[in-house]
C-alpha cells in the first residue's frame, strides 16, 4: 500500500471504494466499480453503472484459499446471461482494488484470483472469487493406468494436430439444438474418426466455444452425424464455420495405428488388471499367471 493511501485511511475521514477487473480467457476485459461515478485506474475506465458489489474478503497468511463473492446485475452492457451459460467467464482472472475515488492514483490491490462457481437468477449473477492459492488444490503426480493420461496434442502427447487428415473445417449444414450436426458426407474420414474428438466454433456469436464429440456415425442415405456430449451454448446454425478434430480413446493400439505416436504413449499397457490380483492357486500344475502382454 502506498504511503499516501495509508495516510488517507489513517485520517479517519476516507473517500474509498472498490474496483474490479475481470479478464476472460479469450482476452475480453470488464472493469467495474461500486462508486457512483466512473474511475480511471492504470489507464482503464472502471464503470459505475454495473450494479456490482462484493462481500468481505476472507484472507489468511497461510496456504488456505482466499475467497469472497461478487454480486451484480446481468445486462447486455455488462455481464450477459448467455455468456455465463456459454462458460465464457469460467476461470476468468479477477483483480480487486481498494481505491480513493477522490484521487484514483491512490489504489491498492486487495485481491487477485479467479472466478469459481457462477450462479444467475432473476437478472442477477453471483460469482465466487477464489484466491491464487486455489491452484494448490489441484492433484499432482503421475497416474499409473493402462490408458494414456495425456491430452491429444499436448506437450506429453507430442502429436502434431495440424497434420493432414486429422481435422477438417466446414460450414454447418444442419444442426439440432447445437448438439447434433448432420452433413451430407465427410469423404476421407472413416466412421468414428471424430469420436472423442472436439468441435470448435470458428465464426458467429458462439465463436471460441467448443464441445467434445460423443458419437461419429453414418446415418441413413449416407449422411454423417456428429453428436456432442454437451450442446454448444450459442448460435451454430447453417453457415457457421466449425472445425472437427480427430479423437483418441487413449488405447495403445489407437496411439500406434491411428496416430503413429506410440513412442509418446503415456499409459502402461502391460499393467495387470484387477482380476490378476484375485488369482488363486491351481490344484494341478503351476499357476504362473501367463504373460502380461
PDB file of N, CA and C in Angstrom, residues 167-264:
ATOM      1  N   UNK A 167      -8.047 -33.226 -39.012  1.00  0.00           N
ATOM      2  CA  UNK A 167      -9.048 -32.195 -38.744  1.00  0.00           C
ATOM      3  C   UNK A 167      -9.642 -31.723 -40.064  1.00  0.00           C
ATOM      4  N   UNK A 168     -10.813 -31.128 -39.970  1.00  0.00           N
ATOM      5  CA  UNK A 168     -11.462 -30.597 -41.161  1.00  0.00           C
ATOM      6  C   UNK A 168     -12.295 -29.387 -40.752  1.00  0.00           C
ATOM      7  N   UNK A 169     -12.253 -28.347 -41.549  1.00  0.00           N
ATOM      8  CA  UNK A 169     -13.056 -27.142 -41.331  1.00  0.00           C
ATOM      9  C   UNK A 169     -14.161 -27.091 -42.368  1.00  0.00           C
ATOM     10  N   UNK A 170     -15.391 -26.883 -41.922  1.00  0.00           N
ATOM     11  CA  UNK A 170     -16.527 -26.872 -42.827  1.00  0.00           C
ATOM     12  C   UNK A 170     -17.653 -26.050 -42.227  1.00  0.00           C
ATOM     13  N   UNK A 171     -18.616 -25.688 -43.064  1.00  0.00           N
ATOM     14  CA  UNK A 171     -19.765 -24.904 -42.624  1.00  0.00           C
ATOM     15  C   UNK A 171     -20.891 -25.821 -42.183  1.00  0.00           C
ATOM     16  N   UNK A 172     -21.612 -25.384 -41.156  1.00  0.00           N
ATOM     17  CA  UNK A 172     -22.745 -26.155 -40.658  1.00  0.00           C
ATOM     18  C   UNK A 172     -23.835 -26.205 -41.727  1.00  0.00           C
ATOM     19  N   UNK A 173     -24.356 -27.394 -41.972  1.00  0.00           N
ATOM     20  CA  UNK A 173     -25.462 -27.575 -42.915  1.00  0.00           C
ATOM     21  C   UNK A 173     -26.768 -27.747 -42.152  1.00  0.00           C
ATOM     22  N   UNK A 174     -26.737 -28.601 -41.145  1.00  0.00           N
ATOM     23  CA  UNK A 174     -27.937 -28.837 -40.341  1.00  0.00           C
ATOM     24  C   UNK A 174     -27.518 -29.084 -38.897  1.00  0.00           C
ATOM     25  N   UNK A 175     -28.210 -28.421 -37.958  1.00  0.00           N
ATOM     26  CA  UNK A 175     -27.880 -28.557 -36.541  1.00  0.00           C
ATOM     27  C   UNK A 175     -29.155 -28.675 -35.726  1.00  0.00           C
ATOM     28  N   UNK A 176     -29.128 -29.570 -34.731  1.00  0.00           N
ATOM     29  CA  UNK A 176     -30.273 -29.758 -33.855  1.00  0.00           C
ATOM     30  C   UNK A 176     -29.900 -29.310 -32.448  1.00  0.00           C
ATOM     31  N   UNK A 177     -30.338 -28.120 -32.070  1.00  0.00           N
ATOM     32  CA  UNK A 177     -30.120 -27.551 -30.730  1.00  0.00           C
ATOM     33  C   UNK A 177     -28.651 -27.469 -30.366  1.00  0.00           C
ATOM     34  N   UNK A 178     -27.776 -27.338 -31.351  1.00  0.00           N
ATOM     35  CA  UNK A 178     -26.352 -27.200 -31.082  1.00  0.00           C
ATOM     36  C   UNK A 178     -25.695 -28.452 -30.555  1.00  0.00           C
ATOM     37  N   UNK A 179     -26.386 -29.581 -30.639  1.00  0.00           N
ATOM     38  CA  UNK A 179     -25.832 -30.839 -30.099  1.00  0.00           C
ATOM     39  C   UNK A 179     -25.578 -31.875 -31.180  1.00  0.00           C
ATOM     40  N   UNK A 180     -26.434 -31.937 -32.168  1.00  0.00           N
ATOM     41  CA  UNK A 180     -26.281 -32.901 -33.256  1.00  0.00           C
ATOM     42  C   UNK A 180     -26.105 -32.153 -34.566  1.00  0.00           C
ATOM     43  N   UNK A 181     -25.085 -32.516 -35.327  1.00  0.00           N
ATOM     44  CA  UNK A 181     -24.772 -31.872 -36.594  1.00  0.00           C
ATOM     45  C   UNK A 181     -24.796 -32.930 -37.698  1.00  0.00           C
ATOM     46  N   UNK A 182     -25.380 -32.556 -38.828  1.00  0.00           N
ATOM     47  CA  UNK A 182     -25.526 -33.500 -39.941  1.00  0.00           C
ATOM     48  C   UNK A 182     -24.959 -32.876 -41.204  1.00  0.00           C
ATOM     49  N   UNK A 183     -24.080 -33.635 -41.861  1.00  0.00           N
ATOM     50  CA  UNK A 183     -23.535 -33.237 -43.157  1.00  0.00           C
ATOM     51  C   UNK A 183     -23.858 -34.316 -44.185  1.00  0.00           C
ATOM     52  N   UNK A 184     -24.014 -33.933 -45.451  1.00  0.00           N
ATOM     53  CA  UNK A 184     -24.301 -34.949 -46.482  1.00  0.00           C
ATOM     54  C   UNK A 184     -23.276 -36.072 -46.492  1.00  0.00           C
ATOM     55  N   UNK A 185     -22.007 -35.737 -46.295  1.00  0.00           N
ATOM     56  CA  UNK A 185     -20.945 -36.744 -46.254  1.00  0.00           C
ATOM     57  C   UNK A 185     -19.657 -36.071 -45.813  1.00  0.00           C
ATOM     58  N   UNK A 186     -18.732 -36.879 -45.283  1.00  0.00           N
ATOM     59  CA  UNK A 186     -17.394 -36.403 -44.946  1.00  0.00           C
ATOM     60  C   UNK A 186     -16.407 -37.391 -45.564  1.00  0.00           C
ATOM     61  N   UNK A 187     -16.077 -37.149 -46.799  1.00  0.00           N
ATOM     62  CA  UNK A 187     -15.187 -38.069 -47.509  1.00  0.00           C
ATOM     63  C   UNK A 187     -13.773 -37.987 -46.939  1.00  0.00           C
ATOM     64  N   UNK A 188     -13.117 -39.128 -46.898  1.00  0.00           N
ATOM     65  CA  UNK A 188     -11.745 -39.188 -46.418  1.00  0.00           C
ATOM     66  C   UNK A 188     -11.616 -39.456 -44.938  1.00  0.00           C
ATOM     67  N   UNK A 189     -12.739 -39.579 -44.220  1.00  0.00           N
ATOM     68  CA  UNK A 189     -12.707 -39.851 -42.784  1.00  0.00           C
ATOM     69  C   UNK A 189     -13.630 -41.025 -42.489  1.00  0.00           C
ATOM     70  N   UNK A 190     -13.075 -42.111 -41.989  1.00  0.00           N
ATOM     71  CA  UNK A 190     -13.886 -43.291 -41.714  1.00  0.00           C
ATOM     72  C   UNK A 190     -14.811 -43.061 -40.536  1.00  0.00           C
ATOM     73  N   UNK A 191     -15.839 -43.897 -40.436  1.00  0.00           N
ATOM     74  CA  UNK A 191     -16.817 -43.770 -39.354  1.00  0.00           C
ATOM     75  C   UNK A 191     -16.120 -43.867 -37.991  1.00  0.00           C
ATOM     76  N   UNK A 192     -16.494 -42.992 -37.088  1.00  0.00           N
ATOM     77  CA  UNK A 192     -15.917 -42.987 -35.752  1.00  0.00           C
ATOM     78  C   UNK A 192     -14.602 -42.242 -35.640  1.00  0.00           C
ATOM     79  N   UNK A 193     -14.130 -41.656 -36.740  1.00  0.00           N
ATOM     80  CA  UNK A 193     -12.842 -40.972 -36.732  1.00  0.00           C
ATOM     81  C   UNK A 193     -12.817 -39.812 -35.735  1.00  0.00           C
ATOM     82  N   UNK A 194     -13.954 -39.112 -35.584  1.00  0.00           N
ATOM     83  CA  UNK A 194     -14.007 -37.931 -34.714  1.00  0.00           C
ATOM     84  C   UNK A 194     -14.577 -38.229 -33.330  1.00  0.00           C
ATOM     85  N   UNK A 195     -14.942 -39.485 -33.041  1.00  0.00           N
ATOM     86  CA  UNK A 195     -15.437 -39.837 -31.713  1.00  0.00           C
ATOM     87  C   UNK A 195     -14.367 -39.530 -30.662  1.00  0.00           C
ATOM     88  N   UNK A 196     -14.758 -38.864 -29.591  1.00  0.00           N
ATOM     89  CA  UNK A 196     -13.876 -38.402 -28.516  1.00  0.00           C
ATOM     90  C   UNK A 196     -12.981 -37.245 -28.957  1.00  0.00           C
ATOM     91  N   UNK A 197     -13.233 -36.730 -30.132  1.00  0.00           N
ATOM     92  CA  UNK A 197     -12.538 -35.527 -30.574  1.00  0.00           C
ATOM     93  C   UNK A 197     -13.306 -34.308 -30.115  1.00  0.00           C
ATOM     94  N   UNK A 198     -13.185 -33.201 -30.848  1.00  0.00           N
ATOM     95  CA  UNK A 198     -13.881 -31.993 -30.443  1.00  0.00           C
ATOM     96  C   UNK A 198     -14.355 -31.205 -31.647  1.00  0.00           C
ATOM     97  N   UNK A 199     -15.384 -30.401 -31.400  1.00  0.00           N
ATOM     98  CA  UNK A 199     -15.920 -29.493 -32.400  1.00  0.00           C
ATOM     99  C   UNK A 199     -15.702 -28.074 -31.891  1.00  0.00           C
ATOM    100  N   UNK A 200     -14.971 -27.264 -32.656  1.00  0.00           N
ATOM    101  CA  UNK A 200     -14.710 -25.865 -32.302  1.00  0.00           C
ATOM    102  C   UNK A 200     -15.498 -24.952 -33.226  1.00  0.00           C
ATOM    103  N   UNK A 201     -16.127 -23.935 -32.653  1.00  0.00           N
ATOM    104  CA  UNK A 201     -16.872 -22.952 -33.436  1.00  0.00           C
ATOM    105  C   UNK A 201     -15.911 -21.834 -33.828  1.00  0.00           C
ATOM    106  N   UNK A 202     -15.819 -21.557 -35.135  1.00  0.00           N
ATOM    107  CA  UNK A 202     -14.843 -20.600 -35.646  1.00  0.00           C
ATOM    108  C   UNK A 202     -15.435 -19.233 -35.983  1.00  0.00           C
ATOM    109  N   UNK A 203     -16.738 -19.183 -36.254  1.00  0.00           N
ATOM    110  CA  UNK A 203     -17.369 -17.916 -36.623  1.00  0.00           C
ATOM    111  C   UNK A 203     -18.711 -17.779 -35.910  1.00  0.00           C
ATOM    112  N   UNK A 204     -19.293 -16.585 -36.003  1.00  0.00           N
ATOM    113  CA  UNK A 204     -20.622 -16.356 -35.446  1.00  0.00           C
ATOM    114  C   UNK A 204     -20.597 -15.999 -33.970  1.00  0.00           C
ATOM    115  N   UNK A 205     -21.777 -15.848 -33.353  1.00  0.00           N
ATOM    116  CA  UNK A 205     -21.880 -15.435 -31.949  1.00  0.00           C
ATOM    117  C   UNK A 205     -21.228 -16.412 -30.981  1.00  0.00           C
ATOM    118  N   UNK A 206     -21.152 -17.682 -31.368  1.00  0.00           N
ATOM    119  CA  UNK A 206     -20.576 -18.707 -30.481  1.00  0.00           C
ATOM    120  C   UNK A 206     -19.092 -18.934 -30.750  1.00  0.00           C
ATOM    121  N   UNK A 207     -18.452 -18.051 -31.487  1.00  0.00           N
ATOM    122  CA  UNK A 207     -17.031 -18.209 -31.815  1.00  0.00           C
ATOM    123  C   UNK A 207     -16.200 -18.400 -30.546  1.00  0.00           C
ATOM    124  N   UNK A 208     -15.327 -19.398 -30.580  1.00  0.00           N
ATOM    125  CA  UNK A 208     -14.474 -19.684 -29.434  1.00  0.00           C
ATOM    126  C   UNK A 208     -14.996 -20.797 -28.550  1.00  0.00           C
ATOM    127  N   UNK A 209     -16.271 -21.166 -28.696  1.00  0.00           N
ATOM    128  CA  UNK A 209     -16.831 -22.255 -27.899  1.00  0.00           C
ATOM    129  C   UNK A 209     -16.498 -23.599 -28.548  1.00  0.00           C
ATOM    130  N   UNK A 210     -16.507 -24.650 -27.745  1.00  0.00           N
ATOM    131  CA  UNK A 210     -16.229 -25.977 -28.268  1.00  0.00           C
ATOM    132  C   UNK A 210     -16.900 -27.025 -27.377  1.00  0.00           C
ATOM    133  N   UNK A 211     -16.987 -28.243 -27.905  1.00  0.00           N
ATOM    134  CA  UNK A 211     -17.564 -29.347 -27.146  1.00  0.00           C
ATOM    135  C   UNK A 211     -16.977 -30.652 -27.646  1.00  0.00           C
ATOM    136  N   UNK A 212     -16.982 -31.655 -26.767  1.00  0.00           N
ATOM    137  CA  UNK A 212     -16.434 -32.960 -27.111  1.00  0.00           C
ATOM    138  C   UNK A 212     -17.432 -33.769 -27.926  1.00  0.00           C
ATOM    139  N   UNK A 213     -16.906 -34.585 -28.847  1.00  0.00           N
ATOM    140  CA  UNK A 213     -17.753 -35.411 -29.714  1.00  0.00           C
ATOM    141  C   UNK A 213     -18.067 -36.723 -29.010  1.00  0.00           C
ATOM    142  N   UNK A 214     -19.346 -37.031 -28.898  1.00  0.00           N
ATOM    143  CA  UNK A 214     -19.798 -38.276 -28.273  1.00  0.00           C
ATOM    144  C   UNK A 214     -19.886 -39.403 -29.292  1.00  0.00           C
ATOM    145  N   UNK A 215     -20.523 -39.142 -30.428  1.00  0.00           N
ATOM    146  CA  UNK A 215     -20.686 -40.162 -31.467  1.00  0.00           C
ATOM    147  C   UNK A 215     -20.364 -39.562 -32.831  1.00  0.00           C
ATOM    148  N   UNK A 216     -19.745 -40.380 -33.668  1.00  0.00           N
ATOM    149  CA  UNK A 216     -19.495 -40.027 -35.069  1.00  0.00           C
ATOM    150  C   UNK A 216     -19.947 -41.226 -35.889  1.00  0.00           C
ATOM    151  N   UNK A 217     -21.114 -41.099 -36.499  1.00  0.00           N
ATOM    152  CA  UNK A 217     -21.669 -42.256 -37.192  1.00  0.00           C
ATOM    153  C   UNK A 217     -22.211 -41.858 -38.566  1.00  0.00           C
ATOM    154  N   UNK A 218     -22.478 -42.849 -39.363  1.00  0.00           N
ATOM    155  CA  UNK A 218     -23.070 -42.656 -40.686  1.00  0.00           C
ATOM    156  C   UNK A 218     -24.539 -43.042 -40.609  1.00  0.00           C
ATOM    157  N   UNK A 219     -25.418 -42.097 -40.916  1.00  0.00           N
ATOM    158  CA  UNK A 219     -26.844 -42.331 -40.823  1.00  0.00           C
ATOM    159  C   UNK A 219     -27.450 -42.802 -42.123  1.00  0.00           C
ATOM    160  N   UNK A 220     -28.753 -42.681 -42.200  1.00  0.00           N
ATOM    161  CA  UNK A 220     -29.476 -43.098 -43.405  1.00  0.00           C
ATOM    162  C   UNK A 220     -29.054 -42.244 -44.604  1.00  0.00           C
ATOM    163  N   UNK A 221     -29.050 -42.873 -45.748  1.00  0.00           N
ATOM    164  CA  UNK A 221     -28.679 -42.218 -47.012  1.00  0.00           C
ATOM    165  C   UNK A 221     -27.238 -41.695 -46.982  1.00  0.00           C
ATOM    166  N   UNK A 222     -26.422 -42.269 -46.081  1.00  0.00           N
ATOM    167  CA  UNK A 222     -25.004 -41.950 -46.075  1.00  0.00           C
ATOM    168  C   UNK A 222     -24.627 -40.623 -45.443  1.00  0.00           C
ATOM    169  N   UNK A 223     -25.562 -39.957 -44.746  1.00  0.00           N
ATOM    170  CA  UNK A 223     -25.227 -38.674 -44.127  1.00  0.00           C
ATOM    171  C   UNK A 223     -24.297 -38.903 -42.938  1.00  0.00           C
ATOM    172  N   UNK A 224     -23.486 -37.922 -42.607  1.00  0.00           N
ATOM    173  CA  UNK A 224     -22.565 -38.016 -41.474  1.00  0.00           C
ATOM    174  C   UNK A 224     -23.184 -37.302 -40.285  1.00  0.00           C
ATOM    175  N   UNK A 225     -23.305 -38.004 -39.166  1.00  0.00           N
ATOM    176  CA  UNK A 225     -23.943 -37.468 -37.973  1.00  0.00           C
ATOM    177  C   UNK A 225     -22.901 -37.335 -36.867  1.00  0.00           C
ATOM    178  N   UNK A 226     -22.715 -36.124 -36.377  1.00  0.00           N
ATOM    179  CA  UNK A 226     -21.806 -35.833 -35.269  1.00  0.00           C
ATOM    180  C   UNK A 226     -22.653 -35.411 -34.070  1.00  0.00           C
ATOM    181  N   UNK A 227     -22.577 -36.178 -32.980  1.00  0.00           N
ATOM    182  CA  UNK A 227     -23.329 -35.857 -31.771  1.00  0.00           C
ATOM    183  C   UNK A 227     -22.350 -35.478 -30.660  1.00  0.00           C
ATOM    184  N   UNK A 228     -22.638 -34.390 -29.955  1.00  0.00           N
ATOM    185  CA  UNK A 228     -21.760 -33.885 -28.906  1.00  0.00           C
ATOM    186  C   UNK A 228     -22.239 -34.336 -27.524  1.00  0.00           C
ATOM    187  N   UNK A 229     -21.309 -34.383 -26.585  1.00  0.00           N
ATOM    188  CA  UNK A 229     -21.687 -34.706 -25.208  1.00  0.00           C
ATOM    189  C   UNK A 229     -22.515 -33.576 -24.606  1.00  0.00           C
ATOM    190  N   UNK A 230     -22.114 -32.355 -24.840  1.00  0.00           N
ATOM    191  CA  UNK A 230     -22.837 -31.183 -24.349  1.00  0.00           C
ATOM    192  C   UNK A 230     -23.098 -30.254 -25.521  1.00  0.00           C
ATOM    193  N   UNK A 231     -24.279 -29.669 -25.617  1.00  0.00           N
ATOM    194  CA  UNK A 231     -24.556 -28.766 -26.741  1.00  0.00           C
ATOM    195  C   UNK A 231     -23.718 -27.505 -26.677  1.00  0.00           C
ATOM    196  N   UNK A 232     -23.417 -26.951 -27.836  1.00  0.00           N
ATOM    197  CA  UNK A 232     -22.750 -25.652 -27.903  1.00  0.00           C
ATOM    198  C   UNK A 232     -23.780 -24.600 -27.520  1.00  0.00           C
ATOM    199  N   UNK A 233     -23.507 -23.826 -26.497  1.00  0.00           N
ATOM    200  CA  UNK A 233     -24.493 -22.884 -25.961  1.00  0.00           C
ATOM    201  C   UNK A 233     -24.380 -21.537 -26.665  1.00  0.00           C
ATOM    202  N   UNK A 234     -24.747 -21.555 -27.918  1.00  0.00           N
ATOM    203  CA  UNK A 234     -24.712 -20.357 -28.743  1.00  0.00           C
ATOM    204  C   UNK A 234     -25.282 -20.688 -30.112  1.00  0.00           C
ATOM    205  N   UNK A 235     -25.389 -19.675 -30.963  1.00  0.00           N
ATOM    206  CA  UNK A 235     -25.955 -19.853 -32.298  1.00  0.00           C
ATOM    207  C   UNK A 235     -24.952 -20.573 -33.198  1.00  0.00           C
ATOM    208  N   UNK A 236     -25.293 -21.788 -33.604  1.00  0.00           N
ATOM    209  CA  UNK A 236     -24.453 -22.554 -34.532  1.00  0.00           C
ATOM    210  C   UNK A 236     -25.334 -23.071 -35.672  1.00  0.00           C
ATOM    211  N   UNK A 237     -26.105 -22.173 -36.237  1.00  0.00           N
ATOM    212  CA  UNK A 237     -26.995 -22.524 -37.339  1.00  0.00           C
ATOM    213  C   UNK A 237     -26.246 -22.686 -38.648  1.00  0.00           C
ATOM    214  N   UNK A 238     -27.009 -22.920 -39.700  1.00  0.00           N
ATOM    215  CA  UNK A 238     -26.441 -23.150 -41.028  1.00  0.00           C
ATOM    216  C   UNK A 238     -25.537 -21.984 -41.444  1.00  0.00           C
ATOM    217  N   UNK A 239     -24.400 -22.316 -42.020  1.00  0.00           N
ATOM    218  CA  UNK A 239     -23.462 -21.311 -42.489  1.00  0.00           C
ATOM    219  C   UNK A 239     -22.356 -20.972 -41.504  1.00  0.00           C
ATOM    220  N   UNK A 240     -22.515 -21.352 -40.235  1.00  0.00           N
ATOM    221  CA  UNK A 240     -21.476 -21.110 -39.231  1.00  0.00           C
ATOM    222  C   UNK A 240     -20.307 -22.063 -39.494  1.00  0.00           C
ATOM    223  N   UNK A 241     -19.098 -21.549 -39.454  1.00  0.00           N
ATOM    224  CA  UNK A 241     -17.910 -22.364 -39.712  1.00  0.00           C
ATOM    225  C   UNK A 241     -17.453 -23.056 -38.427  1.00  0.00           C
ATOM    226  N   UNK A 242     -17.204 -24.375 -38.523  1.00  0.00           N
ATOM    227  CA  UNK A 242     -16.737 -25.153 -37.380  1.00  0.00           C
ATOM    228  C   UNK A 242     -15.540 -26.003 -37.804  1.00  0.00           C
ATOM    229  N   UNK A 243     -14.823 -26.483 -36.813  1.00  0.00           N
ATOM    230  CA  UNK A 243     -13.674 -27.345 -37.063  1.00  0.00           C
ATOM    231  C   UNK A 243     -13.847 -28.637 -36.287  1.00  0.00           C
ATOM    232  N   UNK A 244     -13.738 -29.764 -36.977  1.00  0.00           N
ATOM    233  CA  UNK A 244     -13.799 -31.080 -36.353  1.00  0.00           C
ATOM    234  C   UNK A 244     -12.386 -31.625 -36.220  1.00  0.00           C
ATOM    235  N   UNK A 245     -12.052 -32.121 -35.025  1.00  0.00           N
ATOM    236  CA  UNK A 245     -10.720 -32.670 -34.773  1.00  0.00           C
ATOM    237  C   UNK A 245     -10.845 -34.124 -34.365  1.00  0.00           C
ATOM    238  N   UNK A 246      -9.967 -34.963 -34.887  1.00  0.00           N
ATOM    239  CA  UNK A 246      -9.999 -36.398 -34.607  1.00  0.00           C
ATOM    240  C   UNK A 246      -9.903 -36.675 -33.114  1.00  0.00           C
ATOM    241  N   UNK A 247     -10.488 -37.783 -32.697  1.00  0.00           N
ATOM    242  CA  UNK A 247     -10.489 -38.150 -31.289  1.00  0.00           C
ATOM    243  C   UNK A 247      -9.588 -39.334 -30.997  1.00  0.00           C
ATOM    244  N   UNK A 248      -9.270 -39.494 -29.709  1.00  0.00           N
ATOM    245  CA  UNK A 248      -8.409 -40.590 -29.258  1.00  0.00           C
ATOM    246  C   UNK A 248      -9.077 -41.266 -28.067  1.00  0.00           C
ATOM    247  N   UNK A 249      -9.139 -42.614 -28.096  1.00  0.00           N
ATOM    248  CA  UNK A 249      -9.751 -43.348 -26.994  1.00  0.00           C
ATOM    249  C   UNK A 249      -8.734 -43.781 -25.940  1.00  0.00           C
ATOM    250  N   UNK A 250      -7.496 -43.290 -26.039  1.00  0.00           N
ATOM    251  CA  UNK A 250      -6.437 -43.486 -25.043  1.00  0.00           C
ATOM    252  C   UNK A 250      -5.861 -44.901 -25.029  1.00  0.00           C
ATOM    253  N   UNK A 251      -6.222 -45.758 -25.999  1.00  0.00           N
ATOM    254  CA  UNK A 251      -5.667 -47.106 -26.039  1.00  0.00           C
ATOM    255  C   UNK A 251      -4.327 -47.122 -26.765  1.00  0.00           C
ATOM    256  N   UNK A 252      -3.462 -48.057 -26.386  1.00  0.00           N
ATOM    257  CA  UNK A 252      -2.146 -48.161 -27.008  1.00  0.00           C
ATOM    258  C   UNK A 252      -2.268 -48.471 -28.502  1.00  0.00           C
ATOM    259  N   UNK A 253      -3.225 -49.320 -28.858  1.00  0.00           N
ATOM    260  CA  UNK A 253      -3.401 -49.683 -30.264  1.00  0.00           C
ATOM    261  C   UNK A 253      -3.803 -48.471 -31.100  1.00  0.00           C
ATOM    262  N   UNK A 254      -4.684 -47.641 -30.552  1.00  0.00           N
ATOM    263  CA  UNK A 254      -5.102 -46.437 -31.265  1.00  0.00           C
ATOM    264  C   UNK A 254      -3.932 -45.486 -31.453  1.00  0.00           C
ATOM    265  N   UNK A 255      -3.119 -45.336 -30.420  1.00  0.00           N
ATOM    266  CA  UNK A 255      -1.946 -44.459 -30.499  1.00  0.00           C
ATOM    267  C   UNK A 255      -0.979 -44.942 -31.582  1.00  0.00           C
ATOM    268  N   UNK A 256      -0.832 -46.254 -31.688  1.00  0.00           N
ATOM    269  CA  UNK A 256       0.121 -46.814 -32.647  1.00  0.00           C
ATOM    270  C   UNK A 256      -0.417 -46.803 -34.068  1.00  0.00           C
ATOM    271  N   UNK A 257      -1.681 -47.196 -34.243  1.00  0.00           N
ATOM    272  CA  UNK A 257      -2.236 -47.377 -35.590  1.00  0.00           C
ATOM    273  C   UNK A 257      -2.801 -46.072 -36.150  1.00  0.00           C
ATOM    274  N   UNK A 258      -3.585 -45.367 -35.355  1.00  0.00           N
ATOM    275  CA  UNK A 258      -4.286 -44.176 -35.849  1.00  0.00           C
ATOM    276  C   UNK A 258      -3.367 -42.961 -35.916  1.00  0.00           C
ATOM    277  N   UNK A 259      -2.485 -42.814 -34.910  1.00  0.00           N
ATOM    278  CA  UNK A 259      -1.672 -41.599 -34.830  1.00  0.00           C
ATOM    279  C   UNK A 259      -0.175 -41.848 -35.055  1.00  0.00           C
ATOM    280  N   UNK A 260       0.242 -43.121 -35.117  1.00  0.00           N
ATOM    281  CA  UNK A 260       1.659 -43.449 -35.298  1.00  0.00           C
ATOM    282  C   UNK A 260       2.516 -42.687 -34.295  1.00  0.00           C
ATOM    283  N   UNK A 261       2.100 -42.757 -33.015  1.00  0.00           N
ATOM    284  CA  UNK A 261       2.727 -41.932 -31.976  1.00  0.00           C
ATOM    285  C   UNK A 261       3.033 -42.749 -30.720  1.00  0.00           C
ATOM    286  N   UNK A 262       3.250 -44.059 -30.885  1.00  0.00           N
ATOM    287  CA  UNK A 262       3.364 -44.940 -29.728  1.00  0.00           C
ATOM    288  C   UNK A 262       4.567 -44.605 -28.842  1.00  0.00           C
ATOM    289  N   UNK A 263       5.615 -44.018 -29.405  1.00  0.00           N
ATOM    290  CA  UNK A 263       6.777 -43.665 -28.597  1.00  0.00           C
ATOM    291  C   UNK A 263       6.427 -42.657 -27.507  1.00  0.00           C
ATOM    292  N   UNK A 264       5.351 -41.885 -27.718  1.00  0.00           N
ATOM    293  CA  UNK A 264       4.925 -40.891 -26.729  1.00  0.00           C
ATOM    294  C   UNK A 264       3.730 -41.352 -25.901  1.00  0.00           C
TER     295      UNK A 264
END
